[in-house]
PDB file of C-alpha atoms in Angstrom:
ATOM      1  CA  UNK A 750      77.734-112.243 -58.051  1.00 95.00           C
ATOM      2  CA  UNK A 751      76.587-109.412 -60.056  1.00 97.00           C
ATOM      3  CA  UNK A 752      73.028-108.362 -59.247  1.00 97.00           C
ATOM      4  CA  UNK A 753      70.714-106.893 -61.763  1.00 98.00           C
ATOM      5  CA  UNK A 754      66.779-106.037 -62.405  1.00 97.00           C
ATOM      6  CA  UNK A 755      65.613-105.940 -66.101  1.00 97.00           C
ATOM      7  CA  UNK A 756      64.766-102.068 -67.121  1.00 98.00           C
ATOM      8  CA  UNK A 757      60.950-101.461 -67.487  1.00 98.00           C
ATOM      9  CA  UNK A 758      59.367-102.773 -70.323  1.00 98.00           C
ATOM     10  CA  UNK A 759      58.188 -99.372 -71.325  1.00 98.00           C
ATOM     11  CA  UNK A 760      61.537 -98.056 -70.867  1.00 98.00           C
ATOM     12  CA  UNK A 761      62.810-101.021 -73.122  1.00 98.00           C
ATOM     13  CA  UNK A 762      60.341-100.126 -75.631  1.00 98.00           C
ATOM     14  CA  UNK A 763      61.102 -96.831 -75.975  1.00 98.00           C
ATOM     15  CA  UNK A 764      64.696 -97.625 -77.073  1.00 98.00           C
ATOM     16  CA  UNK A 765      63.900-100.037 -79.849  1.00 98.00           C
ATOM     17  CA  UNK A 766      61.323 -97.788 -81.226  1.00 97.00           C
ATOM     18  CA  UNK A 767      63.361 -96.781 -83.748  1.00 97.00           C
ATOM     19  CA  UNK A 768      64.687-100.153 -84.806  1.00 98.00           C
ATOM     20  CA  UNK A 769      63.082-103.170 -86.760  1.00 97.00           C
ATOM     21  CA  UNK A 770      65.655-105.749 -86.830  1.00 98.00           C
ATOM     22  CA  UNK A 771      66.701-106.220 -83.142  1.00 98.00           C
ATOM     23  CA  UNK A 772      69.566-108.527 -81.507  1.00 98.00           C
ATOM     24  CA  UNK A 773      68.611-109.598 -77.683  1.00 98.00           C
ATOM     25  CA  UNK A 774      71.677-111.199 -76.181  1.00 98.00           C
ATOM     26  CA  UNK A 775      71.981-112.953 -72.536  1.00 98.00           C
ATOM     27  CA  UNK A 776      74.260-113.873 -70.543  1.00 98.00           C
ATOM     28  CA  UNK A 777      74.675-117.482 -68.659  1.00 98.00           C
ATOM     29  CA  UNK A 778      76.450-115.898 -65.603  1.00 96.00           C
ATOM     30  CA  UNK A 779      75.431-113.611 -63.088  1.00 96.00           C
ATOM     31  CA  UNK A 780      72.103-112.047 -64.429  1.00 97.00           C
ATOM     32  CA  UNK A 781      71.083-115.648 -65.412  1.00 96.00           C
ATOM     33  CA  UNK A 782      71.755-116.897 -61.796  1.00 95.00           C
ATOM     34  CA  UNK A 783      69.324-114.037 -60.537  1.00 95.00           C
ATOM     35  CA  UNK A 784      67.044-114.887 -63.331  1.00 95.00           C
ATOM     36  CA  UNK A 785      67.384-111.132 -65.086  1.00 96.00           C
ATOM     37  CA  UNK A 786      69.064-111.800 -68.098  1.00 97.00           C
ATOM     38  CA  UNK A 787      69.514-115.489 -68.961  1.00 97.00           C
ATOM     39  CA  UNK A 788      68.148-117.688 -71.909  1.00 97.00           C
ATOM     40  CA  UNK A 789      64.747-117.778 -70.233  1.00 97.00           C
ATOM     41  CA  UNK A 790      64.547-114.142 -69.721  1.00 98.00           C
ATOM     42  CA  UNK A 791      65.757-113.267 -73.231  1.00 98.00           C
ATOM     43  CA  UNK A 792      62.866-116.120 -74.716  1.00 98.00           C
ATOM     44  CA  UNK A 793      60.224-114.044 -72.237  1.00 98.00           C
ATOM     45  CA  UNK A 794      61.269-110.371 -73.649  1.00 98.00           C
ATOM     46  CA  UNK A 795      61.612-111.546 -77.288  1.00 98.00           C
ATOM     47  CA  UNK A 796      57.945-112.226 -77.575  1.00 98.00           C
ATOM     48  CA  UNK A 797      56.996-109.176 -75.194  1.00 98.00           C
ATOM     49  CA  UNK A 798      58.851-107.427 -77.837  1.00 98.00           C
ATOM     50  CA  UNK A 799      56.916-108.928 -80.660  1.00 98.00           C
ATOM     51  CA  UNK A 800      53.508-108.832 -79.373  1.00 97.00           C
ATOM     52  CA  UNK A 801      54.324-104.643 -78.728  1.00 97.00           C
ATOM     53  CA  UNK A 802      54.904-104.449 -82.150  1.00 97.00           C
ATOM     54  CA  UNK A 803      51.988-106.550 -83.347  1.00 97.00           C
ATOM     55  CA  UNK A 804      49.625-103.984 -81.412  1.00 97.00           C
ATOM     56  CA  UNK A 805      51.101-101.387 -83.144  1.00 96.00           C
ATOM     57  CA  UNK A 806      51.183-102.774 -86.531  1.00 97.00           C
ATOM     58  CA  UNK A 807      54.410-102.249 -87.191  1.00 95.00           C
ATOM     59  CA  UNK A 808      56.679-104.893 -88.294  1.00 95.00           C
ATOM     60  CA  UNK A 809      60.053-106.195 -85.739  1.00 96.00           C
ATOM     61  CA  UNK A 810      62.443-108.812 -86.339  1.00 98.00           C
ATOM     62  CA  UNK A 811      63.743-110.347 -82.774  1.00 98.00           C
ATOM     63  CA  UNK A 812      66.948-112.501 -83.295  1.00 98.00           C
ATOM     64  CA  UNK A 813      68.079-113.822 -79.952  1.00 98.00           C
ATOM     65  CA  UNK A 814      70.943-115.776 -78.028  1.00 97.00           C
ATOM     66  CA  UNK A 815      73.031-115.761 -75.229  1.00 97.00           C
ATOM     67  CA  UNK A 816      76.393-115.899 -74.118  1.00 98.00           C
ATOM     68  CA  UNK A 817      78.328-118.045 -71.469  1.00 98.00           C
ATOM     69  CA  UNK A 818      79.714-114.865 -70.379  1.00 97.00           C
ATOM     70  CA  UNK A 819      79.342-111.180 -72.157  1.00 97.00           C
ATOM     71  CA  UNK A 820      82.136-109.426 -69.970  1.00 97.00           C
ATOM     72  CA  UNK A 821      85.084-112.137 -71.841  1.00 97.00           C
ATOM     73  CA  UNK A 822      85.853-110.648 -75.770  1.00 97.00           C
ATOM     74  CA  UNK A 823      86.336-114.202 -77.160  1.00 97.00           C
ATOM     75  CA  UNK A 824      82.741-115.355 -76.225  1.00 98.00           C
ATOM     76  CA  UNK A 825      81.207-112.102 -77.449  1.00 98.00           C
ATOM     77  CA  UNK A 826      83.200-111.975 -80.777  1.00 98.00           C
ATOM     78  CA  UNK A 827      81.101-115.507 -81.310  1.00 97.00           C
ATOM     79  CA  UNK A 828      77.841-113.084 -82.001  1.00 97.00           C
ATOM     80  CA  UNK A 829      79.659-111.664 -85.164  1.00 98.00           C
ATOM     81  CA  UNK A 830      77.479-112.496 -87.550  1.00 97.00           C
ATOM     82  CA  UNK A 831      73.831-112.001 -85.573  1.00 97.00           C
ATOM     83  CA  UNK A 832      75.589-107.961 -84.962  1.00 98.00           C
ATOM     84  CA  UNK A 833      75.719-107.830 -88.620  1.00 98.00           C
ATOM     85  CA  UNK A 834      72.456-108.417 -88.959  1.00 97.00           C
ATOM     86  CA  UNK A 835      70.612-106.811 -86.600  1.00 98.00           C
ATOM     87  CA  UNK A 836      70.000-102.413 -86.243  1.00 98.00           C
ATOM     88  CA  UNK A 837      70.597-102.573 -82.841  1.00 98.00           C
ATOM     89  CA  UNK A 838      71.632-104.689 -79.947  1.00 98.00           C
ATOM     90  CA  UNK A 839      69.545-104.995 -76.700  1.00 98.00           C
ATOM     91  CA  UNK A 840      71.819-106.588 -74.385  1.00 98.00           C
ATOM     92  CA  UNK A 841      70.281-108.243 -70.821  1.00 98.00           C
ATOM     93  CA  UNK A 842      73.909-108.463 -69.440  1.00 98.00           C
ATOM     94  CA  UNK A 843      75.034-106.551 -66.748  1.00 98.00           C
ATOM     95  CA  UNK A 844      76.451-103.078 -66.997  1.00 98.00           C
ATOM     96  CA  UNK A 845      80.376-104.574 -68.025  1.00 97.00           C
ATOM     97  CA  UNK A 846      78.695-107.015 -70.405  1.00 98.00           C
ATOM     98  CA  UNK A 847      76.608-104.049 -72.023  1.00 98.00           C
ATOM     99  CA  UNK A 848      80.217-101.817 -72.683  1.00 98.00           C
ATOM    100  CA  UNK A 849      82.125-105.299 -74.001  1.00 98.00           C
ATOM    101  CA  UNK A 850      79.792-105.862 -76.775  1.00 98.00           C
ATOM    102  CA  UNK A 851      79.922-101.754 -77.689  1.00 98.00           C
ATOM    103  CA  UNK A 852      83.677-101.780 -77.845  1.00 98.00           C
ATOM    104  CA  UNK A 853      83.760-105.209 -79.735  1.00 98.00           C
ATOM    105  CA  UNK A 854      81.120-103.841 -82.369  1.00 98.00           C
ATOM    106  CA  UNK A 855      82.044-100.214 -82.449  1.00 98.00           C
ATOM    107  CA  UNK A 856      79.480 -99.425 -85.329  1.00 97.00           C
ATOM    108  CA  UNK A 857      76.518-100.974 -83.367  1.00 98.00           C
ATOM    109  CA  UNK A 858      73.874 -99.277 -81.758  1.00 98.00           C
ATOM    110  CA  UNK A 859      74.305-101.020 -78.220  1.00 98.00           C
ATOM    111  CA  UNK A 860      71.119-100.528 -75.835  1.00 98.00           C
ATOM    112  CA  UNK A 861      70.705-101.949 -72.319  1.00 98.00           C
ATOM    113  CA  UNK A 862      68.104-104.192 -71.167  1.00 98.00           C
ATOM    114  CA  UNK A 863      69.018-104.277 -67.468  1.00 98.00           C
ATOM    115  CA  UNK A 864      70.075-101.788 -64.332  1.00 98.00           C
ATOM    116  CA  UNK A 865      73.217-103.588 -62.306  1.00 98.00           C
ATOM    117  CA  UNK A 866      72.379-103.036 -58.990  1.00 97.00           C
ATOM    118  CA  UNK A 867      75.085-104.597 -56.583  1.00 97.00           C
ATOM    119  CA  UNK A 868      77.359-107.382 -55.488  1.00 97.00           C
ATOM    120  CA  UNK A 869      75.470-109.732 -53.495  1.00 97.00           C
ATOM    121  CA  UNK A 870      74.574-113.630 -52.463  1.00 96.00           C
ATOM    122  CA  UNK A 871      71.129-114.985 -52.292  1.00 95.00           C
ATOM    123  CA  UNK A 872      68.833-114.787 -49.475  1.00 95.00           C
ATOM    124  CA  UNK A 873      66.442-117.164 -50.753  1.00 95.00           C
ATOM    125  CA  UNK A 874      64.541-117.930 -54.178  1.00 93.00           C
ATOM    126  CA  UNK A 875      63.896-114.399 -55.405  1.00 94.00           C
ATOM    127  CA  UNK A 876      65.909-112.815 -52.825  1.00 96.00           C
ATOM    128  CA  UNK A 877      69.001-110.931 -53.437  1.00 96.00           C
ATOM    129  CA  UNK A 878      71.260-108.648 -50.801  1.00 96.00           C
ATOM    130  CA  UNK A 879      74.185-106.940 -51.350  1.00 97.00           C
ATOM    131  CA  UNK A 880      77.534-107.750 -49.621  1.00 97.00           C
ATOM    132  CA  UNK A 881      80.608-106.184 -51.129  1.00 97.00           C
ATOM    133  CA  UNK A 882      81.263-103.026 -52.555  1.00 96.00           C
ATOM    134  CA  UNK A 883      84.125-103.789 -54.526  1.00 96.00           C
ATOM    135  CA  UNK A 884      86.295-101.042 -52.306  1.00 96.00           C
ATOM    136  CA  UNK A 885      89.739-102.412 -53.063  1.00 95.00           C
ATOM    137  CA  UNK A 886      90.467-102.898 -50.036  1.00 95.00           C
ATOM    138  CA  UNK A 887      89.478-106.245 -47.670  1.00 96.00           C
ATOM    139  CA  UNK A 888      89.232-105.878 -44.234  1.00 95.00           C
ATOM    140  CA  UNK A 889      86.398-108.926 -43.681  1.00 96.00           C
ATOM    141  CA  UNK A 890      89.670-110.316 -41.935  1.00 95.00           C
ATOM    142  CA  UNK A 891      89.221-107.942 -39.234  1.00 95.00           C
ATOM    143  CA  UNK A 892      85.212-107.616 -39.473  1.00 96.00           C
ATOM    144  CA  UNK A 893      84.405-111.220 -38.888  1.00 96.00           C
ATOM    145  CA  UNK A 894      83.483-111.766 -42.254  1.00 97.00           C
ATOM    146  CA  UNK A 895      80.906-108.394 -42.326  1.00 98.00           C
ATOM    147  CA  UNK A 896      81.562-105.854 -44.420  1.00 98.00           C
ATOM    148  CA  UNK A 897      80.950-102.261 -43.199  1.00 97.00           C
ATOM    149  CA  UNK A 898      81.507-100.864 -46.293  1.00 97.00           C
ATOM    150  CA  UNK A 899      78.819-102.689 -48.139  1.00 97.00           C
ATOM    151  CA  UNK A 900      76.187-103.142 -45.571  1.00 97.00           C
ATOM    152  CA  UNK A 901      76.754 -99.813 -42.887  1.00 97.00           C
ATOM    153  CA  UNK A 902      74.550 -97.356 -44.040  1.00 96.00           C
ATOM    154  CA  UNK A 903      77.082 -94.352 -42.846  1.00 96.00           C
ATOM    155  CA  UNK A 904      80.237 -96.924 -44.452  1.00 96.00           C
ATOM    156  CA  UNK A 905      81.682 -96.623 -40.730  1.00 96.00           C
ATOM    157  CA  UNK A 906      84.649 -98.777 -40.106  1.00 96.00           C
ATOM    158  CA  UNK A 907      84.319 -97.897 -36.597  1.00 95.00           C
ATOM    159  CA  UNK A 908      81.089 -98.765 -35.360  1.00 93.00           C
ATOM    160  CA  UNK A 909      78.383 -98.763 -34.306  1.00 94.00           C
ATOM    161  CA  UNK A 910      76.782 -95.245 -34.985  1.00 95.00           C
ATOM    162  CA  UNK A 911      74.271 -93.713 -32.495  1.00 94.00           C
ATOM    163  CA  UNK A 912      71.368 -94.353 -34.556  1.00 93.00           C
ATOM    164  CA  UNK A 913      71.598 -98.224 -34.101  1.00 93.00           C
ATOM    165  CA  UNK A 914      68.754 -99.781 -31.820  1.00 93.00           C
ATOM    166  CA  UNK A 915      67.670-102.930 -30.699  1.00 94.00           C
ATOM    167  CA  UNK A 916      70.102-103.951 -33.528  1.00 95.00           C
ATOM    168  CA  UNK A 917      68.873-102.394 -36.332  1.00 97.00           C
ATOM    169  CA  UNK A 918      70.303 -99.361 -38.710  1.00 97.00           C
ATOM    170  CA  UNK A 919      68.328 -96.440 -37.800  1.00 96.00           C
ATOM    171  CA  UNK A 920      67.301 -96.212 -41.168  1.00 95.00           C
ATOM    172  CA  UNK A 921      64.889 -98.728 -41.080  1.00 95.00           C
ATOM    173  CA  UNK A 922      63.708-101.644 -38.462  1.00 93.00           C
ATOM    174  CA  UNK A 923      64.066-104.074 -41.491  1.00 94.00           C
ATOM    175  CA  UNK A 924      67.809-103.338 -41.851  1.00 96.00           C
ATOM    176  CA  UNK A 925      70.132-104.990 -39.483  1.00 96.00           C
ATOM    177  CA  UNK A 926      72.958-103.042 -37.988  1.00 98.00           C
ATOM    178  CA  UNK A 927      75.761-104.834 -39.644  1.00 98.00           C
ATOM    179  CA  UNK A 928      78.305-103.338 -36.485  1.00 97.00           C
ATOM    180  CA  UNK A 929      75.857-105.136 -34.216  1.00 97.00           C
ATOM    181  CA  UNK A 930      76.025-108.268 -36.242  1.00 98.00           C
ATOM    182  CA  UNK A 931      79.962-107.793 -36.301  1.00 98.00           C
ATOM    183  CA  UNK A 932      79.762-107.754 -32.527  1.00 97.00           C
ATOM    184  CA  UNK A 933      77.690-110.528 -32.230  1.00 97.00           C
ATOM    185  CA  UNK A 934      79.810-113.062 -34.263  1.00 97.00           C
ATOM    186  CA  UNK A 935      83.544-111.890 -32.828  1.00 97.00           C
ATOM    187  CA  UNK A 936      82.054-112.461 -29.230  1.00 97.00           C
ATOM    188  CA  UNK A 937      80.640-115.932 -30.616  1.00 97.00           C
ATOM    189  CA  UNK A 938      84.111-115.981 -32.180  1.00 97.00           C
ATOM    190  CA  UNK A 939      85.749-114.964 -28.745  1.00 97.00           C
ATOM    191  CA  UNK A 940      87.532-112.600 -30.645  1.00 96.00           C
ATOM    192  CA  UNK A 941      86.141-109.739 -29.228  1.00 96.00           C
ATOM    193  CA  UNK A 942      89.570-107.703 -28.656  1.00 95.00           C
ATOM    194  CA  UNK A 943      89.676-106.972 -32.471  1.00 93.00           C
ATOM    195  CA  UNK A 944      87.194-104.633 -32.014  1.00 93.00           C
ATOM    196  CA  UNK A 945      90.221-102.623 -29.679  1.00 94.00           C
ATOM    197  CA  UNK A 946      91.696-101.611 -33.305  1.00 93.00           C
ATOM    198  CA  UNK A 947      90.679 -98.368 -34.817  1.00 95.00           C
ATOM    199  CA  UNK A 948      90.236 -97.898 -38.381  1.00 94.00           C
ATOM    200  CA  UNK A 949      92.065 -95.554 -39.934  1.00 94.00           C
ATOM    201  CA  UNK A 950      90.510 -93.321 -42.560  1.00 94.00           C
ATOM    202  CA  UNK A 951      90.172 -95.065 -45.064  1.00 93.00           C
ATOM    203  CA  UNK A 952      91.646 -94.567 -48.232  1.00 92.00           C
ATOM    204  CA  UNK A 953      89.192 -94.330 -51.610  1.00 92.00           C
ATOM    205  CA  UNK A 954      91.686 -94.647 -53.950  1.00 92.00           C
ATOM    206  CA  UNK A 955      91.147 -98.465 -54.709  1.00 93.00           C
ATOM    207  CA  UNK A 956      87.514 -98.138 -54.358  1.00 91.00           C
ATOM    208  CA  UNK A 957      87.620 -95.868 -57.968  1.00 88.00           C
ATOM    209  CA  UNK A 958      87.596 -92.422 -56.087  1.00 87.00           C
ATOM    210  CA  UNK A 959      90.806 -92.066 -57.655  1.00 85.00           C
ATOM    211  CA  UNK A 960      89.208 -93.075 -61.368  1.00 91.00           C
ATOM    212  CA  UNK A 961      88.428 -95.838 -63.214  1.00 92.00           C
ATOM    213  CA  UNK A 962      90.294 -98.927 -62.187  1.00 94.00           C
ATOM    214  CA  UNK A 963      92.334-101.247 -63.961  1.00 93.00           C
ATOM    215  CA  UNK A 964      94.361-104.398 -62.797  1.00 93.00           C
ATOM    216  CA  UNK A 965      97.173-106.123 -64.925  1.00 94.00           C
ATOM    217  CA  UNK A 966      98.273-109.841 -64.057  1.00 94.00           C
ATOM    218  CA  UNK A 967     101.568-109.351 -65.960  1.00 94.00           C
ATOM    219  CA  UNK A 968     102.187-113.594 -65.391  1.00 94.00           C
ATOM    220  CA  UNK A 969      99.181-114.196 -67.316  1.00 93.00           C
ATOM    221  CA  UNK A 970      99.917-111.684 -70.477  1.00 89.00           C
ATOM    222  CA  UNK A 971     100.981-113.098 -73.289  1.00 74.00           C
TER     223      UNK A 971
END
């Protein structure tokens, strides 16, 4: 899933500043799963909102709501009407969710409530790590289910590096050297002569190096 950390309150703050009538809008999805932008989290920065205001003595209007998903157009066109209404729209989706609801409402100030960070799973409650990059191009087939691109520090596809120890990415002793872990789980795997295969360089295109991406299911277009 997508993995995102709500901005700063000051930060958020500072945007609305020049706004009174303001539209927060979740989303059920990813940022709700890691508890960044979902109905609660909307609620808790609605009232953070209003109390700001209230210290200032100046007036806001908070309108809120959220989405099953902001990143679909049909589900977004559904906030019409609370657009219309509002100066500006503070949106706790993730970074895709945040562009949607700009190109659906062209003539709306669109502000965002939240930094996307990565692709990742959960660890544990409050835990979040990332695992895929989104390069284009799979090769957990051939990694044991690791992915060097997301998770080496140097992106090697032919590792490990010399700065691995004990295990660990010589960046820090917290950070596991995902070629180590690679190794570890082919030889529980007995698969071990995969690692025989070199990589070769790899090819960015897919991964956007080549410019924004785009994919078209022509058997699902209308």
């Amino acid at each position: 899933m997508i993995i995102a950390e709500m901005k700063p309150i000051e930060e958020i703050l500072e945007m609305v500043r020049d706004y009174q009538r303001i539209l927060i809008v979740g989303c059920k999805g990813c940022v709700a799963v890691c508890s960044t932008g979902g109905p609660k989290e909307v609620s808790v920065l609605g009232s953070l909102l209003r109390i700001a205001r209230k210290k200032e003595g100046r007036d806001i209007v908070v309108d809120e709501g959220s989405l099953d998903r902001q990143c679909e157009p049909d589900f977004v066109d559904m906030i019409a009407d609370k657009v219309a209404g509002s100066d500006a729209v503070l949106s706790l989706a993730c970074g895709a969710g945040v562009q949607l609801v700009a190109e659906r409402f062209p003539d709306k100030v669109v502000l965002p409530g939240c930094n996307t960070t990565f692709l990742g799973v959960t660890e544990e409650l409050g835990v979040w790590s990332e695992r895929c990059a989104g390069c284009g191009d799979c090769i957990l087939h051939k990694t044991a289910g690791l992915c060097p691109i997301a998770r080496c520090s140097k992106q090697l596809l032919n590792g490990p590096c010399g700065g691995s120890m004990n295990g660990k990415c010589e960046i820090s002793k917290d950070v596991d050297c995902v070629w180590q872990l690679i190794i570890d789980r082919l030889g529980r795997l007995d698969r071990l002569e995969v690692l025989e295969e070199i990589f070769p360089v790899k090819n960015w295109s897919p991964a956007g190096h080549g410019g924004p991406r785009k994919m078209v299911r022509e058997d699902l277009r209308s």
